[in-house]
Short mmCIF file of C-alpha atoms in Angstrom, two decimals:
data_model
loop_
_atom_site.label_atom_id
_atom_site.label_comp_id
_atom_site.label_asym_id
_atom_site.label_seq_id
_atom_site.Cartn_x
_atom_site.Cartn_y
_atom_site.Cartn_z
CA MET A 26 53.63 -34.77 -8.18
CA ASP A 27 55.79 -32.45 -7.27
CA ILE A 28 55.00 -32.11 -4.14
CA GLU A 29 56.19 -28.32 -3.64
CA TYR A 30 53.61 -27.04 -5.11
CA SER A 31 50.14 -27.66 -3.78
CA PRO A 32 46.93 -28.00 -5.81
CA ASN A 33 44.36 -25.09 -5.96
CA LEU A 34 41.30 -27.39 -5.80
CA THR A 35 37.54 -25.85 -5.94
CA PHE A 36 34.18 -26.68 -6.11
CA GLY A 37 30.49 -24.84 -6.89
CA VAL A 38 27.49 -25.31 -9.14
CA ARG A 39 28.10 -21.96 -11.31
CA ASP A 40 30.92 -22.22 -13.95
CA PRO A 41 34.06 -21.48 -12.49
CA PHE A 42 33.16 -23.68 -10.15
CA THR A 43 35.44 -21.87 -8.10
CA GLN A 44 33.18 -20.80 -5.61
CA HIS A 45 34.11 -22.81 -2.49
CA LEU A 46 37.96 -23.23 -1.75
CA VAL A 47 39.29 -26.94 0.09
CA GLU A 48 41.88 -25.57 2.40
CA ASP A 49 41.72 -27.44 5.90
CA ASN A 50 44.12 -29.65 6.57
CA ILE A 51 45.98 -30.25 3.42
CA ASN A 52 48.84 -32.71 2.39
CA TRP A 53 50.25 -34.82 0.20
CA SER A 54 51.29 -38.41 0.83
CA ALA A 55 54.77 -39.88 1.50
CA ASP A 56 54.80 -40.88 -1.99
CA SER A 57 53.55 -38.02 -3.85
CA THR A 58 50.45 -39.39 -5.76
CA ILE A 59 47.82 -38.65 -3.37
CA TRP A 60 46.87 -34.71 -2.06
CA THR A 61 44.28 -34.82 0.78
CA GLY A 62 41.99 -32.07 1.44
CA TYR A 63 39.13 -30.59 3.80
CA TYR A 64 36.31 -28.96 3.22
CA THR A 65 32.96 -28.36 5.80
CA VAL A 66 29.93 -28.73 4.01
CA GLY A 67 27.17 -26.05 5.48
CA LEU A 68 23.95 -24.80 5.20
CA GLU A 69 25.21 -22.26 2.83
CA THR A 70 27.22 -24.28 0.84
CA GLY A 71 25.00 -24.49 -2.50
CA ASP A 72 22.80 -27.38 -2.69
CA GLY A 73 22.65 -28.87 -6.33
CA ILE A 74 25.54 -30.91 -8.50
CA ASN A 75 28.39 -29.51 -7.50
CA THR A 76 31.72 -29.25 -9.69
CA ILE A 77 34.94 -30.02 -8.54
CA ARG A 78 38.28 -28.07 -10.31
CA VAL A 79 41.28 -28.03 -10.09
CA GLU A 80 44.89 -25.87 -11.31
CA GLY A 81 48.61 -25.01 -9.94
CA ALA A 82 49.66 -28.85 -9.62
CA LYS A 83 52.74 -29.72 -11.14
CA ASP A 84 54.06 -32.70 -12.36
CA THR A 85 57.68 -34.49 -11.17
CA ASP A 86 59.54 -32.62 -13.78
CA HIS A 87 58.12 -28.98 -12.57
CA PHE A 88 55.12 -28.92 -16.22
CA GLU A 89 51.76 -27.55 -14.50
CA ILE A 90 49.10 -29.83 -15.07
CA PRO A 91 46.37 -28.54 -16.88
CA ILE A 92 43.19 -26.88 -15.34
CA GLU A 93 40.97 -29.97 -14.55
CA ASN A 94 37.35 -28.87 -14.47
CA ARG A 95 34.85 -31.46 -16.20
CA ARG A 96 35.08 -34.44 -15.47
CA PHE A 97 34.44 -34.57 -11.04
CA HIS A 98 30.52 -33.67 -10.04
CA PHE A 99 28.84 -35.15 -6.73
CA ASN A 100 25.62 -33.74 -5.19
CA ILE A 101 24.80 -31.59 -2.19
CA ASP A 102 21.66 -31.57 -0.64
CA ALA A 103 22.54 -30.00 3.05
CA ALA A 104 19.30 -27.90 2.90
CA GLY A 105 17.04 -29.92 1.46
CA SER A 106 18.05 -32.53 3.74
CA LEU A 107 16.87 -30.36 6.93
CA ALA A 108 13.53 -30.42 5.62
CA ASN A 109 12.55 -34.33 6.18
CA GLU A 110 10.81 -32.74 9.22
CA PHE A 111 9.35 -29.43 7.95
CA ILE A 112 5.68 -30.38 8.33
CA ALA A 113 2.30 -27.97 7.00
CA THR A 114 -0.57 -28.55 9.22
CA VAL A 115 -4.10 -26.93 7.54
CA GLY A 116 -6.48 -25.09 9.46
CA VAL A 117 -9.47 -23.42 9.34
CA GLY A 118 -8.15 -19.97 7.70
CA LYS A 119 -4.93 -20.67 7.85
CA VAL A 120 -1.26 -22.77 7.72
CA GLU A 121 0.60 -24.20 10.31
CA LEU A 122 4.56 -24.39 9.72
CA GLU A 123 7.27 -26.18 11.91
CA TRP A 124 10.45 -27.71 10.57
CA PRO A 125 13.51 -28.45 12.72
CA LYS A 126 16.57 -25.76 13.75
CA ALA A 127 19.20 -25.97 12.03
CA PRO A 128 21.73 -27.52 13.00
CA THR A 129 24.40 -24.81 12.86
CA ASP A 130 26.07 -21.79 15.13
CA ASP A 131 25.78 -19.56 12.53
CA LEU A 132 22.31 -19.03 12.22
CA LEU A 133 20.35 -15.82 12.37
CA GLY A 134 16.93 -16.85 11.39
CA TYR A 135 14.56 -18.67 8.85
CA ASN A 136 12.67 -16.56 5.88
CA MET A 137 9.20 -18.17 4.29
CA TYR A 138 8.68 -18.48 0.73
CA ARG A 139 6.15 -19.89 -0.82
CA PHE A 140 3.95 -20.22 -4.43
CA TYR A 141 0.45 -21.44 -4.84
CA ASN A 142 -1.53 -23.28 -7.89
CA VAL A 143 -3.19 -21.10 -10.09
CA THR A 144 -4.51 -23.82 -12.25
CA ASP A 145 -3.83 -27.46 -11.46
CA THR A 146 -0.83 -27.23 -14.19
CA THR A 147 0.54 -24.01 -14.07
CA PHE A 148 1.81 -22.17 -10.55
CA SER A 149 2.24 -18.59 -9.17
CA ASP A 150 5.28 -16.77 -9.20
CA THR A 151 7.80 -17.77 -5.44
CA THR A 152 7.59 -15.11 -2.72
CA ARG A 153 8.45 -14.11 0.77
CA ILE A 154 5.78 -14.19 3.44
CA ASN A 155 7.61 -12.98 6.28
CA THR A 156 7.81 -9.21 6.46
CA VAL A 157 10.75 -9.61 9.33
CA LEU A 158 13.60 -12.63 10.23
CA LEU A 159 12.24 -15.65 11.94
CA THR A 160 13.81 -16.61 14.71
CA ASP A 161 11.44 -20.18 15.95
CA SER A 162 11.27 -22.90 13.73
CA SER A 163 7.46 -22.17 13.39
CA TYR A 164 5.37 -20.05 11.53
CA THR A 165 1.24 -19.82 10.90
CA ASP A 166 0.29 -17.95 7.94
CA PHE A 167 -2.89 -16.13 7.90
CA ALA A 168 -2.44 -14.50 4.03
CA VAL A 169 -4.58 -17.56 2.87
CA ILE A 170 -7.11 -18.56 0.56
CA PRO A 171 -9.80 -21.44 1.19
CA ASP A 172 -9.39 -24.54 -0.90
CA THR A 173 -6.14 -23.04 -2.77
CA THR A 174 -3.31 -25.38 -2.44
CA TYR A 175 -0.05 -23.32 -1.27
CA HIS A 176 3.48 -25.27 -1.08
CA TYR A 177 6.08 -23.70 1.50
CA MET A 178 10.14 -23.13 1.70
CA TYR A 179 11.91 -21.95 4.00
CA LYS A 180 15.43 -20.96 3.62
CA VAL A 181 18.26 -20.30 6.57
CA VAL A 182 19.94 -17.23 7.19
CA GLY A 183 23.43 -17.14 8.81
CA THR A 184 24.85 -14.24 10.50
CA ASP A 185 26.33 -12.98 7.80
CA MET A 186 23.21 -12.45 6.25
CA ALA A 187 23.41 -14.79 3.13
CA GLU A 188 20.57 -17.50 3.04
CA SER A 189 20.69 -21.12 2.03
CA ASP A 190 19.20 -22.73 -0.80
CA PHE A 191 15.57 -23.69 -0.49
CA SER A 192 14.39 -26.51 1.22
CA LYS A 193 12.00 -28.99 0.44
CA VAL A 194 8.76 -28.57 -0.36
CA ALA A 195 5.58 -29.01 2.23
CA THR A 196 2.11 -27.96 0.98
CA ALA A 197 -1.17 -27.19 2.29
CA THR A 198 -4.71 -26.71 1.09
CA PRO A 199 -6.04 -24.38 4.12
CA VAL A 200 -9.96 -25.09 3.88
CA ASN A 201 -12.91 -22.50 4.77
CA ALA A 202 -15.24 -21.57 8.06
CA SER A 203 -18.63 -21.30 8.38
CA SER A 204 -20.62 -17.73 7.61
CA GLY A 205 -19.96 -15.15 10.26
CA ASP A 206 -16.69 -17.55 11.53
CA ALA A 207 -14.16 -14.12 10.85
CA ASN A 208 -11.27 -15.48 12.84
CA GLY A 209 -11.65 -19.02 12.04
CA ASP A 210 -11.89 -20.59 15.54
CA LEU A 211 -15.08 -22.46 14.80
CA ALA A 212 -17.51 -20.91 16.32
CA VAL A 213 -19.84 -17.41 15.56
CA ASN A 214 -19.56 -14.91 18.73
CA VAL A 215 -19.00 -11.12 19.77
CA GLN A 216 -15.38 -12.17 19.17
CA ASP A 217 -15.94 -12.13 15.18
CA ILE A 218 -17.45 -9.21 15.62
CA VAL A 219 -14.59 -7.29 16.66
CA ALA A 220 -12.01 -8.91 14.05
CA ILE A 221 -14.66 -7.47 11.25
CA VAL A 222 -14.65 -4.26 13.18
CA ASN A 223 -10.89 -4.53 13.41
CA TYR A 224 -10.62 -5.07 9.46
CA ILE A 225 -12.98 -2.21 8.17
CA LEU A 226 -10.83 0.53 10.76
CA GLU A 227 -7.63 -1.60 8.60
CA GLU A 228 -6.32 -2.81 12.00
CA ASN A 229 -5.27 -6.14 10.17
CA PRO A 230 -6.96 -8.75 11.79
CA GLU A 231 -5.06 -11.73 12.27
CA PRO A 232 -6.62 -14.51 11.71
CA PHE A 233 -9.23 -13.51 9.10
CA LEU A 234 -11.02 -15.12 6.73
CA LEU A 235 -12.24 -13.02 4.18
CA GLU A 236 -15.33 -15.20 3.24
CA ALA A 237 -17.05 -15.99 6.35
CA ALA A 238 -16.78 -12.33 7.27
CA ASP A 239 -18.88 -11.48 4.18
CA VAL A 240 -22.11 -12.83 5.81
CA ASN A 241 -24.04 -11.14 3.13
CA ASP A 242 -22.19 -12.10 0.21
CA ASP A 243 -21.71 -8.93 -1.66
CA GLY A 244 -17.83 -9.22 -1.81
CA ALA A 245 -17.50 -6.66 0.56
CA VAL A 246 -16.40 -6.87 4.27
CA ASN A 247 -18.62 -3.82 6.03
CA VAL A 248 -20.88 -2.67 8.64
CA LEU A 249 -23.62 -4.85 7.14
CA ASP A 250 -21.79 -7.96 7.55
CA ILE A 251 -21.62 -6.53 11.47
CA VAL A 252 -25.17 -6.91 11.50
CA GLY A 253 -25.35 -10.36 9.90
CA VAL A 254 -23.28 -11.78 12.54
CA VAL A 255 -25.02 -9.65 15.47
CA ASN A 256 -28.03 -11.81 14.02
CA ILE A 257 -26.41 -15.22 13.81
CA ILE A 258 -25.36 -15.16 17.34
CA LEU A 259 -29.24 -13.49 18.25
CA GLY A 260 -30.85 -16.52 16.01
CA LEU A 261 -32.10 -14.54 13.60
CA PRO A 262 -32.39 -14.98 10.24
CA LYS A 263 -29.35 -14.17 8.11
CA PRO A 264 -29.54 -10.83 6.08
CA MET A 265 -29.23 -11.25 2.44
CA ILE A 266 -27.97 -8.15 -0.01
CA ALA A 267 -31.53 -5.05 0.23
CA GLN A 268 -32.33 -1.68 -0.49
CA HIS A 269 -34.99 -0.63 2.66
CA THR A 270 -37.79 0.95 0.71
CA ALA A 271 -37.77 3.78 3.09
CA ASP A 272 -36.51 7.67 1.74
CA PRO A 273 -32.91 8.50 2.43
CA ALA A 274 -31.40 8.92 5.44
CA THR A 275 -28.80 11.58 6.19
CA LEU A 276 -25.60 12.58 7.79
CA ALA A 277 -23.93 16.15 7.77
CA ILE A 278 -21.95 17.68 9.94
CA LYS A 279 -23.68 21.42 11.24
CA GLU A 280 -24.49 23.19 14.29
CA GLY A 281 -20.90 21.69 15.76
CA ALA A 282 -22.18 18.61 15.75
CA ILE A 283 -22.38 15.06 13.63
CA ILE A 284 -26.40 14.40 12.91
CA MET A 285 -28.55 11.95 11.66
CA THR A 286 -32.07 12.57 9.48
CA SER A 287 -33.04 8.86 8.60
CA PRO A 288 -37.14 8.23 7.70
CA ALA A 289 -36.74 4.52 9.56
CA PRO A 290 -35.09 3.32 12.46
CA VAL A 291 -31.26 2.31 12.03
CA TYR A 292 -29.23 0.11 13.46
CA ALA A 293 -25.89 0.77 12.61
CA ILE A 294 -23.86 3.40 10.31
CA GLN A 295 -20.31 3.01 9.41
CA PHE A 296 -18.36 6.87 7.60
CA THR A 297 -15.40 8.42 7.22
CA MET A 298 -15.06 12.34 7.74
CA THR A 299 -11.87 13.88 6.15
CA GLY A 300 -10.76 17.57 6.93
CA ASN A 301 -7.30 19.22 8.51
CA GLU A 302 -6.48 19.09 11.61
CA LEU A 303 -8.06 15.93 12.36
CA GLU A 304 -5.25 15.44 15.47
CA LYS A 305 -7.03 18.49 17.50
CA CYS A 306 -10.71 16.92 16.40
CA PHE A 307 -12.29 15.06 19.24
CA LEU A 308 -15.70 13.09 18.27
CA LYS A 309 -17.53 13.36 21.39
CA PRO A 310 -20.61 10.48 21.44
CA THR A 311 -23.76 12.11 22.55
CA ASP A 312 -26.25 10.56 24.97
CA THR A 313 -28.36 9.19 21.76
CA LEU A 314 -25.22 6.70 21.18
CA THR A 315 -25.30 5.24 24.72
CA GLY A 316 -25.59 0.94 24.56
CA PHE A 317 -24.44 0.90 21.26
CA GLU A 318 -20.91 0.19 20.45
CA ILE A 319 -18.51 2.60 18.69
CA GLY A 320 -14.83 1.74 17.01
CA LYS A 321 -12.86 4.56 15.57
CA ASN A 322 -9.50 4.47 13.58
CA GLU A 323 -7.73 7.66 12.99
CA THR A 324 -4.62 9.03 10.64
CA THR A 325 -3.76 11.79 9.48
CA ASN A 326 -6.18 12.05 6.99
CA ARG A 327 -9.10 10.65 7.82
CA ILE A 328 -11.44 9.78 10.80
CA LYS A 329 -13.66 5.83 10.23
CA VAL A 330 -15.85 5.21 12.28
CA ILE A 331 -18.16 2.94 12.56
CA VAL A 332 -21.69 2.64 15.20
CA TYR A 333 -23.58 -0.94 15.77
CA THR A 334 -25.05 -2.24 18.76
CA LEU A 335 -24.77 -5.88 20.77
CA LYS A 336 -28.09 -5.19 22.38
CA GLY A 337 -30.92 -5.18 19.27
CA MET A 338 -31.43 -1.18 20.62
CA THR A 339 -31.73 1.02 17.36
CA LEU A 340 -31.94 4.30 16.48
CA SER A 341 -34.68 6.15 16.06
CA ALA A 342 -36.72 7.71 13.07
CA GLY A 343 -36.19 11.34 12.76
CA ARG A 344 -33.78 14.29 14.07
CA ASN A 345 -30.93 12.26 16.19
CA VAL A 346 -27.64 14.07 17.36
CA LEU A 347 -24.82 11.38 17.50
CA PHE A 348 -21.41 13.22 18.16
CA ASP A 349 -20.54 16.66 19.20
CA ILE A 350 -17.50 18.05 17.52
CA GLU A 351 -14.44 19.93 18.86
CA GLY A 352 -11.30 21.14 16.71
CA GLY A 353 -10.75 20.64 13.38
CA LYS A 354 -11.42 22.47 9.99
CA GLY A 355 -13.18 22.01 7.09
CA LEU A 356 -14.08 18.69 7.72
CA THR A 357 -16.73 16.41 5.79
CA LEU A 358 -18.30 13.20 6.00
CA SER A 359 -18.20 10.65 3.02
CA ASP A 360 -18.43 6.76 2.51
CA VAL A 361 -22.01 6.71 4.81
CA THR A 362 -23.74 3.61 5.27
CA PHE A 363 -26.79 3.32 7.39
CA VAL A 364 -28.25 -0.36 7.63
CA ASP A 365 -31.62 -0.94 9.65
CA ARG A 366 -32.79 -4.32 12.08
CA ASN A 367 -32.67 -6.74 9.05
CA GLY A 368 -29.52 -5.97 7.69
CA ALA A 369 -31.21 -3.55 4.57
CA VAL A 370 -29.08 -0.64 3.40
CA ILE A 371 -31.56 2.21 4.18
CA PRO A 372 -30.78 4.82 1.01
CA THR A 373 -28.27 7.69 2.20
CA GLY A 374 -29.45 11.14 0.56
CA VAL A 375 -27.73 14.34 0.24
CA GLU A 376 -27.60 17.00 3.10
CA GLU A 377 -29.38 20.27 2.45
CA ASN A 378 -28.07 22.20 5.27
CA VAL A 379 -23.98 21.42 3.53
CA PRO A 380 -21.24 23.06 6.17
CA VAL A 381 -20.03 26.75 5.78
CA ALA A 382 -16.51 27.94 6.15
CA HIS A 383 -16.32 30.45 8.50
CA GLN A 384 -13.43 32.37 5.91
CA PHE A 385 -11.48 32.27 3.01
CA GLU A 386 -8.82 29.49 3.48
CA LEU A 387 -7.09 27.24 0.40
CA PHE A 388 -6.01 23.85 2.17
CA PRO A 389 -2.27 22.16 1.24
CA SER A 390 -3.09 19.84 -1.79
CA TYR A 391 -3.35 16.10 -1.12
CA PRO A 392 -0.90 14.14 -2.03
CA ASN A 393 1.64 15.85 -1.85
CA PRO A 394 3.97 15.30 -3.18
CA PHE A 395 2.01 13.76 -5.94
CA ASN A 396 2.03 11.32 -8.74
CA PRO A 397 -0.28 11.18 -11.05
CA GLU A 398 -3.16 13.73 -9.76
CA THR A 399 -3.34 16.10 -6.46
CA ARG A 400 -6.31 17.15 -5.18
CA ILE A 401 -6.44 21.54 -4.50
CA ARG A 402 -9.13 21.99 -1.60
CA TYR A 403 -10.85 25.30 -0.58
CA GLY A 404 -13.39 26.80 1.72
CA LEU A 405 -15.61 29.76 0.49
CA PRO A 406 -17.67 31.78 3.25
CA LYS A 407 -19.89 33.09 1.03
CA ALA A 408 -20.54 32.89 -2.62
CA SER A 409 -17.51 34.25 -4.82
CA LYS A 410 -15.79 33.79 -7.91
CA VAL A 411 -12.85 31.29 -7.74
CA VAL A 412 -9.94 31.45 -10.17
CA ILE A 413 -7.01 28.39 -9.71
CA THR A 414 -3.63 29.17 -11.32
CA ILE A 415 -0.53 26.70 -11.28
CA TYR A 416 2.90 28.19 -11.90
CA ASN A 417 6.09 26.34 -12.18
CA VAL A 418 9.59 27.82 -10.53
CA LEU A 419 10.21 29.92 -13.22
CA GLY A 420 6.69 31.99 -12.51
CA GLN A 421 5.60 30.29 -15.37
CA ARG A 422 1.48 29.95 -16.14
CA VAL A 423 1.43 25.69 -16.46
CA ARG A 424 -3.11 25.28 -15.76
CA VAL A 425 -5.94 27.51 -15.02
CA PHE A 426 -8.69 26.73 -13.84
CA GLU A 427 -12.04 29.01 -14.27
CA GLU A 428 -14.39 27.79 -11.25
CA GLY A 429 -16.56 30.45 -12.02
CA MET A 430 -18.90 31.19 -8.95
CA LYS A 431 -18.73 29.04 -6.30
CA PRO A 432 -21.38 29.06 -3.20
CA ALA A 433 -20.42 28.94 -0.02
CA GLY A 434 -18.92 25.95 1.84
CA PHE A 435 -16.27 24.00 0.55
CA HIS A 436 -15.07 22.29 -2.87
CA GLU A 437 -11.91 20.86 -4.75
CA VAL A 438 -10.55 20.08 -7.81
CA SER A 439 -7.78 18.17 -9.01
CA TRP A 440 -4.73 18.75 -10.98
CA ASP A 441 -3.91 15.51 -13.49
CA GLY A 442 -0.20 16.73 -13.79
CA LYS A 443 -0.98 18.29 -17.59
CA GLY A 444 -0.80 21.74 -18.76
CA GLY A 445 -3.38 24.12 -20.55
CA THR A 446 -1.97 21.49 -24.17
CA GLY A 447 -2.56 17.98 -22.34
CA LEU A 448 1.06 17.83 -22.20
CA LEU A 449 2.29 16.07 -19.13
CA ALA A 450 4.40 18.74 -16.53
CA GLY A 451 7.96 17.90 -15.49
CA SER A 452 8.87 17.05 -12.23
CA GLY A 453 9.49 20.01 -9.57
CA ILE A 454 8.21 22.44 -7.37
CA TYR A 455 4.91 24.21 -8.88
CA LEU A 456 2.49 27.25 -6.61
CA CYS A 457 -1.07 26.74 -6.68
CA ARG A 458 -2.03 30.62 -6.65
CA PHE A 459 -6.49 30.99 -5.17
CA GLU A 460 -7.61 33.40 -5.82
CA ALA A 461 -12.00 34.33 -4.67
CA ASP A 462 -13.29 37.74 -4.14
CA GLU A 463 -10.14 39.80 -2.90
CA PHE A 464 -8.96 37.25 -1.61
CA ARG A 465 -5.27 35.69 -2.53
CA SER A 466 -3.50 32.93 -1.16
CA VAL A 467 -0.46 30.59 -2.38
CA LYS A 468 0.68 26.67 -1.63
CA LYS A 469 3.42 24.69 -2.87
CA MET A 470 3.15 21.22 -4.71
CA SER A 471 5.53 18.78 -5.67
CA LEU A 472 5.03 16.81 -8.79
CA VAL A 473 7.20 13.38 -8.48
CA ARG A 474 7.66 11.63 -11.78
#
């Protein structure tokens, strides 16, 4: 061979097999028959069957040797071999994963992937389950369903953000916990109540076992299950799904307070309050709630509240002022649930003395921007004839809502992003004009298709 020309030797798992270039310490033997080069195989080289490609070599008569990319193959299992000690340990509502640290100086972290058995012979898609890069060689997966078989693989991430191939697979099937053991620590106690409260308030507790938390087996986790766990702790019968036979109870905002009226003693309450300027709204518990636990989660759009007790107390039948309200505008209550001492639901009625707006007001639509629908809310201090008109930025009328005479209070109308003929309106800015008696107000809305 002509040693003045060094061949270009590459390899890879995909055509044209030029992903990796062999270029370290290259040399020809003294008799020009053997060419030697080195390449250090790493985690990101690419596992699988690699094909060698050679081009650019010339014989002693200076004729170029044809490209060779068909005859020589070899297997790389760098990432897979790392996982010989990849261990998945099952727990109650969790899978603990541990693997050996990657032997490389070019390590940034790890990404964990999993798929699971849908049936004995079919599987889900493979998805990454860590939301941030893992920097330690261990991870606990709490987002599991008991008695489901999961298959885990991880990838090593280098400082260049490139991932290795998948490791070998570790398989585990997490087990379930007893009723009420919401945090999966094999005991039912006040920690499980805290876990359920945090879940209802959308604070994403971990670990959290949905099936164990659903104490009354109604397919939902709410204040009823808090009562159920309290009963378990106190050695009382486990509550079943039941409807109280009493007349309806009501929860209303009036006289600057949240007032409950119930025909029967109440053990726990759950409700959501919405409105405007909630960041300025403060709920001050009255003496009526002394001895009760109160959980709250406040966002810009709503305040979610849970009231319960660990002391076997109840709110007496009749009228009870629960919270004094400071600040906020156009406040309304929804998703109200009353529970009695036995875990049965007390029916929720409609409060006749509804809150009345102090002035005419058009509130910002929500959501905004929106797709496909937004809610337009307004307040009336007295009964009034209401017309709501939607215009585009050219001043063209798109939709008219003839509300007619509406009573004093707070009302809303939904716009589905369609014109009067039923055709979809296009993306853009729209103007909402509110007319009530002599009052006029306009708010902007943004429709995003």
